[in-house]
Amino acid sequence: MTPAKLAAGSVAVAILVLLLKAGAWWLTGSVALFADALESVVNVATSMAALLAVRFSQMPPDANHPYGHAKAEYFSAVLAGVLIIVAALLILNEAWGAVQRPRAPEASAIGITVAIAATVANAAWAVTLLRAGRRLRSPALMADGRHLVSDVVTSAGVLVGLGLVFTTGMLWFDPLMAALTALNILWSGWSVVRESVGGLMDEAVPQDQLARIRSIVATKADGAIEAHDLRTRQAGRFTFVEFHLVVGGETSVNAAHAICDRIEAALKAEIGDAVITIHVEPEGKAKHHGVVVL
């Protein structure tokens, strides 16, 4: 399934879950279920933003965007994070009001069943999004999937809280679970924003991936003297790698080009969607010897 189809599926699932959770809240009157439904309003908004971002990111490079449009997904993820945080603050306000004016929720079997159905639907789609997001290397899909995981956890907590209210008669369990839901959502929103800002700021690839890149360059650069000034960054599903490759003065252009081709092929086999730039330099530019990757 393509990223655009997955994003469109997220919109449909988010709307369905919102309707289910709103129905569960209407049937029970639980402030915790109201908080859960409010988070689903954010899910609808963020999934729509992800759909637009994914479609925009798939556009081919043009004169104004020669490196493509992949970073559009980071903007979507930042927006999702901000909306998640806003929803959490609204939920905290609602929970505080419920603490001051406690109200017993209705023990509606239908309402609880509907809430469970919404949680199961969210969990199934979250697994789908996370698997596809990793495979397609899509920040927007990953952000949407991680938020849904957070939503599933909080929904489960809300249901536990309602069970405690019905079995113990202690009304404060309901707003307590709403507040805990909000705190979990706040953490989820902060994590999404932090990771997305890293992408917008051209953050380097993770250290384990960087180590693999260095190892590939070192082992595939036979015939070169050295590789140095290695730099990496990520933009959506693309990984950008650039470095300087020092070759001997007697090395022909064809031979140097063959070394570059060999390195590029190995890196693309490891990374997938890689954009690689290699600047070939003469022997006098070497900082060390023995194909050291600096």
mmCIF file of C-alpha atoms in Angstrom:
data_model
loop_
_atom_site.group_PDB
_atom_site.id
_atom_site.type_symbol
_atom_site.label_atom_id
_atom_site.label_comp_id
_atom_site.label_asym_id
_atom_site.label_seq_id
_atom_site.Cartn_x
_atom_site.Cartn_y
_atom_site.Cartn_z
ATOM 1 C CA MET A 1 0.000 0.000 0.000
ATOM 2 C CA THR A 2 1.341 3.455 -0.910
ATOM 3 C CA PRO A 3 1.948 6.179 1.729
ATOM 4 C CA ALA A 4 -0.917 8.251 0.283
ATOM 5 C CA LYS A 5 -3.365 5.342 0.581
ATOM 6 C CA LEU A 6 -2.226 4.641 4.130
ATOM 7 C CA ALA A 7 -2.668 8.304 5.051
ATOM 8 C CA ALA A 8 -6.155 8.290 3.508
ATOM 9 C CA GLY A 9 -6.923 5.151 5.506
ATOM 10 C CA SER A 10 -5.838 6.986 8.666
ATOM 11 C CA VAL A 11 -8.398 9.715 8.017
ATOM 12 C CA ALA A 12 -11.175 7.127 7.626
ATOM 13 C CA VAL A 13 -10.131 5.214 10.762
ATOM 14 C CA ALA A 14 -9.786 8.441 12.786
ATOM 15 C CA ILE A 15 -13.311 9.545 11.849
ATOM 16 C CA LEU A 16 -14.733 6.110 12.698
ATOM 17 C CA VAL A 17 -12.960 6.019 16.068
ATOM 18 C CA LEU A 18 -14.076 9.576 16.853
ATOM 19 C CA LEU A 19 -17.717 8.626 16.240
ATOM 20 C CA LEU A 20 -17.368 5.522 18.403
ATOM 21 C CA LYS A 21 -15.724 7.378 21.281
ATOM 22 C CA ALA A 22 -18.220 10.240 21.093
ATOM 23 C CA GLY A 23 -20.994 7.664 21.286
ATOM 24 C CA ALA A 24 -19.355 6.004 24.296
ATOM 25 C CA TRP A 25 -19.076 9.362 26.076
ATOM 26 C CA TRP A 26 -22.712 10.221 25.287
ATOM 27 C CA LEU A 27 -23.871 6.883 26.685
ATOM 28 C CA THR A 28 -21.818 7.068 29.895
ATOM 29 C CA GLY A 29 -21.217 10.757 30.595
ATOM 30 C CA SER A 30 -17.673 9.886 31.702
ATOM 31 C CA VAL A 31 -15.224 12.802 31.733
ATOM 32 C CA ALA A 32 -12.401 10.352 30.985
ATOM 33 C CA LEU A 33 -14.218 9.129 27.880
ATOM 34 C CA PHE A 34 -14.843 12.761 26.935
ATOM 35 C CA ALA A 35 -11.079 13.317 27.154
ATOM 36 C CA ASP A 36 -10.520 10.234 25.009
ATOM 37 C CA ALA A 37 -13.020 11.504 22.421
ATOM 38 C CA LEU A 38 -11.366 14.940 22.410
ATOM 39 C CA GLU A 39 -8.048 13.307 21.594
ATOM 40 C CA SER A 40 -9.729 11.607 18.640
ATOM 41 C CA VAL A 41 -10.716 15.033 17.286
ATOM 42 C CA VAL A 42 -6.981 15.742 17.187
ATOM 43 C CA ASN A 43 -6.446 12.377 15.481
ATOM 44 C CA VAL A 44 -8.754 13.428 12.659
ATOM 45 C CA ALA A 45 -6.947 16.752 12.214
ATOM 46 C CA THR A 46 -3.460 15.222 12.304
ATOM 47 C CA SER A 47 -4.380 12.397 9.924
ATOM 48 C CA MET A 48 -5.724 14.944 7.426
ATOM 49 C CA ALA A 49 -2.502 16.954 7.745
ATOM 50 C CA ALA A 50 -0.479 13.764 7.247
ATOM 51 C CA LEU A 51 -2.471 12.940 4.105
ATOM 52 C CA LEU A 52 -1.716 16.352 2.591
ATOM 53 C CA ALA A 53 1.945 16.168 3.595
ATOM 54 C CA VAL A 54 2.449 12.649 2.216
ATOM 55 C CA ARG A 55 0.869 13.595 -1.111
ATOM 56 C CA PHE A 56 3.003 16.740 -1.315
ATOM 57 C CA SER A 57 6.173 14.853 -0.384
ATOM 58 C CA GLN A 58 5.613 12.418 -3.277
ATOM 59 C CA MET A 59 5.864 15.226 -5.843
ATOM 60 C CA PRO A 60 9.019 14.950 -7.994
ATOM 61 C CA PRO A 61 11.809 17.529 -7.723
ATOM 62 C CA ASP A 62 11.287 20.741 -9.664
ATOM 63 C CA ALA A 63 13.176 23.966 -10.391
ATOM 64 C CA ASN A 64 12.228 25.490 -7.044
ATOM 65 C CA HIS A 65 12.706 22.272 -5.054
ATOM 66 C CA PRO A 66 15.631 20.441 -6.699
ATOM 67 C CA TYR A 67 16.012 18.130 -3.675
ATOM 68 C CA GLY A 68 12.343 17.128 -3.737
ATOM 69 C CA HIS A 69 9.522 17.758 -1.258
ATOM 70 C CA ALA A 70 10.199 15.041 1.334
ATOM 71 C CA LYS A 71 10.559 17.508 4.222
ATOM 72 C CA ALA A 72 6.859 18.354 3.960
ATOM 73 C CA GLU A 73 6.229 15.302 6.141
ATOM 74 C CA TYR A 74 8.168 16.898 9.007
ATOM 75 C CA PHE A 75 5.883 19.944 8.941
ATOM 76 C CA SER A 76 2.916 17.606 9.238
ATOM 77 C CA ALA A 77 4.510 15.810 12.187
ATOM 78 C CA VAL A 78 5.252 19.114 13.970
ATOM 79 C CA LEU A 79 1.635 20.209 13.476
ATOM 80 C CA ALA A 80 0.462 16.858 14.837
ATOM 81 C CA GLY A 81 2.635 17.286 17.913
ATOM 82 C CA VAL A 82 1.384 20.804 18.592
ATOM 83 C CA LEU A 83 -2.268 19.751 18.236
ATOM 84 C CA ILE A 84 -1.662 16.803 20.567
ATOM 85 C CA ILE A 85 -0.265 19.152 23.212
ATOM 86 C CA VAL A 86 -3.230 21.530 22.848
ATOM 87 C CA ALA A 87 -5.637 18.594 23.268
ATOM 88 C CA ALA A 88 -3.806 17.484 26.409
ATOM 89 C CA LEU A 89 -4.153 20.945 27.974
ATOM 90 C CA LEU A 90 -7.884 21.000 27.186
ATOM 91 C CA ILE A 91 -8.272 17.561 28.781
ATOM 92 C CA LEU A 92 -6.435 18.701 31.931
ATOM 93 C CA ASN A 93 -8.818 21.650 32.202
ATOM 94 C CA GLU A 94 -11.825 19.327 31.847
ATOM 95 C CA ALA A 95 -10.406 16.909 34.424
ATOM 96 C CA TRP A 96 -9.881 19.735 36.938
ATOM 97 C CA GLY A 97 -13.495 20.822 36.463
ATOM 98 C CA ALA A 98 -14.653 17.239 37.102
ATOM 99 C CA VAL A 99 -12.612 17.097 40.326
ATOM 100 C CA GLN A 100 -14.377 20.222 41.570
ATOM 101 C CA ARG A 101 -17.817 18.981 40.473
ATOM 102 C CA PRO A 102 -17.716 15.153 40.644
ATOM 103 C CA ARG A 103 -20.389 13.304 38.715
ATOM 104 C CA ALA A 104 -21.052 9.588 38.515
ATOM 105 C CA PRO A 105 -20.818 8.167 34.978
ATOM 106 C CA GLU A 106 -23.540 5.872 33.698
ATOM 107 C CA ALA A 107 -22.709 2.167 33.887
ATOM 108 C CA SER A 108 -23.742 1.612 30.269
ATOM 109 C CA ALA A 109 -22.705 -1.795 28.934
ATOM 110 C CA ILE A 110 -23.257 -0.569 25.388
ATOM 111 C CA GLY A 111 -21.114 2.511 26.027
ATOM 112 C CA ILE A 112 -18.234 0.440 27.416
ATOM 113 C CA THR A 113 -18.486 -2.010 24.506
ATOM 114 C CA VAL A 114 -18.356 0.838 22.005
ATOM 115 C CA ALA A 115 -15.272 2.276 23.761
ATOM 116 C CA ILE A 116 -13.548 -1.114 23.627
ATOM 117 C CA ALA A 117 -14.352 -1.433 19.903
ATOM 118 C CA ALA A 118 -12.809 1.988 19.254
ATOM 119 C CA THR A 119 -9.649 0.988 21.150
ATOM 120 C CA VAL A 120 -9.281 -2.258 19.207
ATOM 121 C CA ALA A 121 -9.699 -0.420 15.881
ATOM 122 C CA ASN A 122 -7.047 2.115 16.913
ATOM 123 C CA ALA A 123 -4.614 -0.612 17.997
ATOM 124 C CA ALA A 124 -4.950 -2.518 14.735
ATOM 125 C CA TRP A 125 -4.396 0.581 12.632
ATOM 126 C CA ALA A 126 -1.482 1.765 14.805
ATOM 127 C CA VAL A 127 0.354 -1.513 14.124
ATOM 128 C CA THR A 128 -0.328 -1.128 10.398
ATOM 129 C CA LEU A 129 0.970 2.452 10.323
ATOM 130 C CA LEU A 130 4.133 1.744 12.318
ATOM 131 C CA ARG A 131 5.087 -1.225 10.143
ATOM 132 C CA ALA A 132 4.442 0.703 6.937
ATOM 133 C CA GLY A 133 6.110 3.849 8.292
ATOM 134 C CA ARG A 134 9.331 1.970 9.058
ATOM 135 C CA ARG A 135 9.282 0.202 5.697
ATOM 136 C CA LEU A 136 8.550 3.400 3.732
ATOM 137 C CA ARG A 137 10.640 5.619 6.051
ATOM 138 C CA SER A 138 7.788 8.105 6.363
ATOM 139 C CA PRO A 139 7.978 10.567 9.315
ATOM 140 C CA ALA A 140 4.308 11.500 8.895
ATOM 141 C CA LEU A 141 3.092 7.894 9.058
ATOM 142 C CA MET A 142 5.422 7.107 11.968
ATOM 143 C CA ALA A 143 4.206 10.163 13.904
ATOM 144 C CA ASP A 144 0.594 9.185 13.257
ATOM 145 C CA GLY A 145 1.266 5.595 14.328
ATOM 146 C CA ARG A 146 3.070 6.579 17.533
ATOM 147 C CA HIS A 147 0.231 8.926 18.447
ATOM 148 C CA LEU A 148 -2.291 6.126 17.934
ATOM 149 C CA VAL A 149 -0.239 3.866 20.222
ATOM 150 C CA SER A 150 -0.423 6.589 22.864
ATOM 151 C CA ASP A 151 -4.156 6.834 22.235
ATOM 152 C CA VAL A 152 -4.578 3.071 22.724
ATOM 153 C CA VAL A 153 -2.667 3.168 26.019
ATOM 154 C CA THR A 154 -4.732 6.055 27.358
ATOM 155 C CA SER A 155 -7.991 4.453 26.176
ATOM 156 C CA ALA A 156 -7.085 1.293 28.067
ATOM 157 C CA GLY A 157 -6.348 3.404 31.143
ATOM 158 C CA VAL A 158 -9.690 5.175 30.800
ATOM 159 C CA LEU A 159 -11.526 1.838 30.690
ATOM 160 C CA VAL A 160 -9.644 0.653 33.772
ATOM 161 C CA GLY A 161 -10.588 3.898 35.547
ATOM 162 C CA LEU A 162 -14.258 3.444 34.668
ATOM 163 C CA GLY A 163 -14.136 -0.110 35.980
ATOM 164 C CA LEU A 164 -12.734 1.186 39.279
ATOM 165 C CA VAL A 165 -15.473 3.819 39.503
ATOM 166 C CA PHE A 166 -18.202 1.220 38.953
ATOM 167 C CA THR A 167 -16.718 -1.313 41.391
ATOM 168 C CA THR A 168 -15.610 1.025 44.203
ATOM 169 C CA GLY A 169 -18.004 3.959 43.824
ATOM 170 C CA MET A 170 -15.068 6.391 44.088
ATOM 171 C CA LEU A 171 -15.927 9.104 41.557
ATOM 172 C CA TRP A 172 -12.461 10.687 41.570
ATOM 173 C CA PHE A 173 -11.071 7.730 39.568
ATOM 174 C CA ASP A 174 -12.791 9.136 36.454
ATOM 175 C CA PRO A 175 -11.112 12.598 36.419
ATOM 176 C CA LEU A 176 -7.862 10.998 37.622
ATOM 177 C CA MET A 177 -7.722 8.801 34.529
ATOM 178 C CA ALA A 178 -8.573 11.822 32.373
ATOM 179 C CA ALA A 179 -5.607 13.701 33.895
ATOM 180 C CA LEU A 180 -3.266 10.740 33.412
ATOM 181 C CA THR A 181 -4.501 10.509 29.835
ATOM 182 C CA ALA A 182 -3.588 14.157 29.303
ATOM 183 C CA LEU A 183 -0.084 13.701 30.741
ATOM 184 C CA ASN A 184 0.551 10.723 28.476
ATOM 185 C CA ILE A 185 -0.684 12.724 25.487
ATOM 186 C CA LEU A 186 1.626 15.613 26.443
ATOM 187 C CA TRP A 187 4.628 13.270 26.407
ATOM 188 C CA SER A 188 3.546 11.831 23.053
ATOM 189 C CA GLY A 189 3.152 15.309 21.559
ATOM 190 C CA TRP A 190 6.546 16.457 22.832
ATOM 191 C CA SER A 191 8.249 13.355 21.402
ATOM 192 C CA VAL A 192 6.666 13.897 17.968
ATOM 193 C CA VAL A 193 7.683 17.584 17.891
ATOM 194 C CA ARG A 194 11.250 16.870 19.053
ATOM 195 C CA GLU A 195 11.905 14.205 16.410
ATOM 196 C CA SER A 196 10.331 16.265 13.627
ATOM 197 C CA VAL A 197 12.324 19.386 14.471
ATOM 198 C CA GLY A 198 15.467 17.238 14.290
ATOM 199 C CA GLY A 199 14.556 16.358 10.695
ATOM 200 C CA LEU A 200 13.876 19.977 9.787
ATOM 201 C CA MET A 201 17.254 20.957 11.260
ATOM 202 C CA ASP A 202 19.087 18.397 9.066
ATOM 203 C CA GLU A 203 20.044 16.198 12.010
ATOM 204 C CA ALA A 204 22.587 13.483 11.186
ATOM 205 C CA VAL A 205 21.521 9.847 10.894
ATOM 206 C CA PRO A 206 21.577 7.742 14.116
ATOM 207 C CA GLN A 207 24.993 6.602 15.315
ATOM 208 C CA ASP A 208 24.461 2.932 14.438
ATOM 209 C CA GLN A 209 23.500 3.811 10.855
ATOM 210 C CA LEU A 210 26.410 6.250 10.605
ATOM 211 C CA ALA A 211 28.787 3.470 11.702
ATOM 212 C CA ARG A 212 27.434 1.188 8.940
ATOM 213 C CA ILE A 213 27.904 3.954 6.365
ATOM 214 C CA ARG A 214 31.506 4.507 7.476
ATOM 215 C CA SER A 215 32.198 0.782 7.322
ATOM 216 C CA ILE A 216 30.774 0.465 3.794
ATOM 217 C CA VAL A 217 32.808 3.414 2.519
ATOM 218 C CA ALA A 218 35.993 2.008 4.090
ATOM 219 C CA THR A 219 35.521 -1.516 2.686
ATOM 220 C CA LYS A 220 34.328 -0.513 -0.794
ATOM 221 C CA ALA A 221 36.885 2.231 -1.463
ATOM 222 C CA ASP A 222 39.654 -0.090 -2.655
ATOM 223 C CA GLY A 223 41.982 1.885 -4.885
ATOM 224 C CA ALA A 224 41.429 5.168 -3.037
ATOM 225 C CA ILE A 225 43.727 6.698 -0.463
ATOM 226 C CA GLU A 226 41.232 8.183 1.947
ATOM 227 C CA ALA A 227 37.677 9.333 2.554
ATOM 228 C CA HIS A 228 37.086 12.314 4.794
ATOM 229 C CA ASP A 229 34.553 15.027 5.762
ATOM 230 C CA LEU A 230 31.686 12.519 5.807
ATOM 231 C CA ARG A 231 28.325 14.220 6.432
ATOM 232 C CA THR A 232 24.788 12.843 6.572
ATOM 233 C CA ARG A 233 21.248 14.126 6.960
ATOM 234 C CA GLN A 234 17.724 12.827 6.507
ATOM 235 C CA ALA A 235 14.685 14.270 4.720
ATOM 236 C CA GLY A 236 11.656 12.020 4.947
ATOM 237 C CA ARG A 237 12.471 8.659 3.377
ATOM 238 C CA PHE A 238 15.687 10.000 1.802
ATOM 239 C CA THR A 239 19.139 9.812 3.410
ATOM 240 C CA PHE A 240 21.750 12.237 2.095
ATOM 241 C CA VAL A 241 25.406 11.177 2.286
ATOM 242 C CA GLU A 242 28.351 13.243 1.109
ATOM 243 C CA PHE A 243 32.118 12.990 1.571
ATOM 244 C CA HIS A 244 35.467 13.649 -0.087
ATOM 245 C CA LEU A 245 37.344 10.740 -1.690
ATOM 246 C CA VAL A 246 41.101 11.116 -2.157
ATOM 247 C CA VAL A 247 42.723 9.132 -4.991
ATOM 248 C CA GLY A 248 46.279 8.827 -6.215
ATOM 249 C CA GLY A 249 47.619 11.187 -8.866
ATOM 250 C CA GLU A 250 47.973 8.337 -11.341
ATOM 251 C CA THR A 251 44.314 7.297 -10.984
ATOM 252 C CA SER A 252 42.345 7.947 -14.164
ATOM 253 C CA VAL A 253 38.942 9.602 -14.214
ATOM 254 C CA ASN A 254 37.365 6.297 -15.255
ATOM 255 C CA ALA A 255 39.034 4.436 -12.385
ATOM 256 C CA ALA A 256 37.977 7.070 -9.827
ATOM 257 C CA HIS A 257 34.454 6.959 -11.203
ATOM 258 C CA ALA A 258 34.398 3.162 -10.849
ATOM 259 C CA ILE A 259 35.362 3.446 -7.178
ATOM 260 C CA CYS A 260 32.557 5.971 -6.626
ATOM 261 C CA ASP A 261 30.053 3.718 -8.406
ATOM 262 C CA ARG A 262 31.072 0.776 -6.227
ATOM 263 C CA ILE A 263 30.633 2.797 -3.019
ATOM 264 C CA GLU A 264 27.294 4.245 -4.152
ATOM 265 C CA ALA A 265 25.908 0.823 -5.077
ATOM 266 C CA ALA A 266 26.837 -0.601 -1.663
ATOM 267 C CA LEU A 267 25.371 2.377 0.211
ATOM 268 C CA LYS A 268 22.105 2.253 -1.728
ATOM 269 C CA ALA A 269 21.854 -1.492 -1.091
ATOM 270 C CA GLU A 270 22.181 -0.779 2.635
ATOM 271 C CA ILE A 271 20.117 2.416 2.933
ATOM 272 C CA GLY A 272 17.628 2.266 0.065
ATOM 273 C CA ASP A 273 16.535 5.786 -0.863
ATOM 274 C CA ALA A 274 19.965 7.411 -0.657
ATOM 275 C CA VAL A 275 21.239 10.562 -2.338
ATOM 276 C CA ILE A 276 25.040 10.323 -2.439
ATOM 277 C CA THR A 277 27.533 13.039 -3.358
ATOM 278 C CA ILE A 278 31.229 12.163 -3.616
ATOM 279 C CA HIS A 279 33.833 14.854 -4.234
ATOM 280 C CA VAL A 280 37.001 13.307 -5.721
ATOM 281 C CA GLU A 281 40.277 14.974 -4.669
ATOM 282 C CA PRO A 282 43.969 14.498 -5.554
ATOM 283 C CA GLU A 283 46.490 12.827 -3.275
ATOM 284 C CA GLY A 284 47.734 16.123 -1.860
ATOM 285 C CA LYS A 285 44.394 16.637 -0.093
ATOM 286 C CA ALA A 286 44.777 13.501 2.042
ATOM 287 C CA LYS A 287 44.753 13.900 5.813
ATOM 288 C CA HIS A 288 45.757 10.274 6.509
ATOM 289 C CA HIS A 289 46.441 7.167 4.456
ATOM 290 C CA GLY A 290 44.839 3.713 4.211
ATOM 291 C CA VAL A 291 41.240 4.618 3.261
ATOM 292 C CA VAL A 292 40.502 6.136 6.646
ATOM 293 C CA VAL A 293 36.957 7.455 6.892
ATOM 294 C CA LEU A 294 36.995 10.741 8.825
#
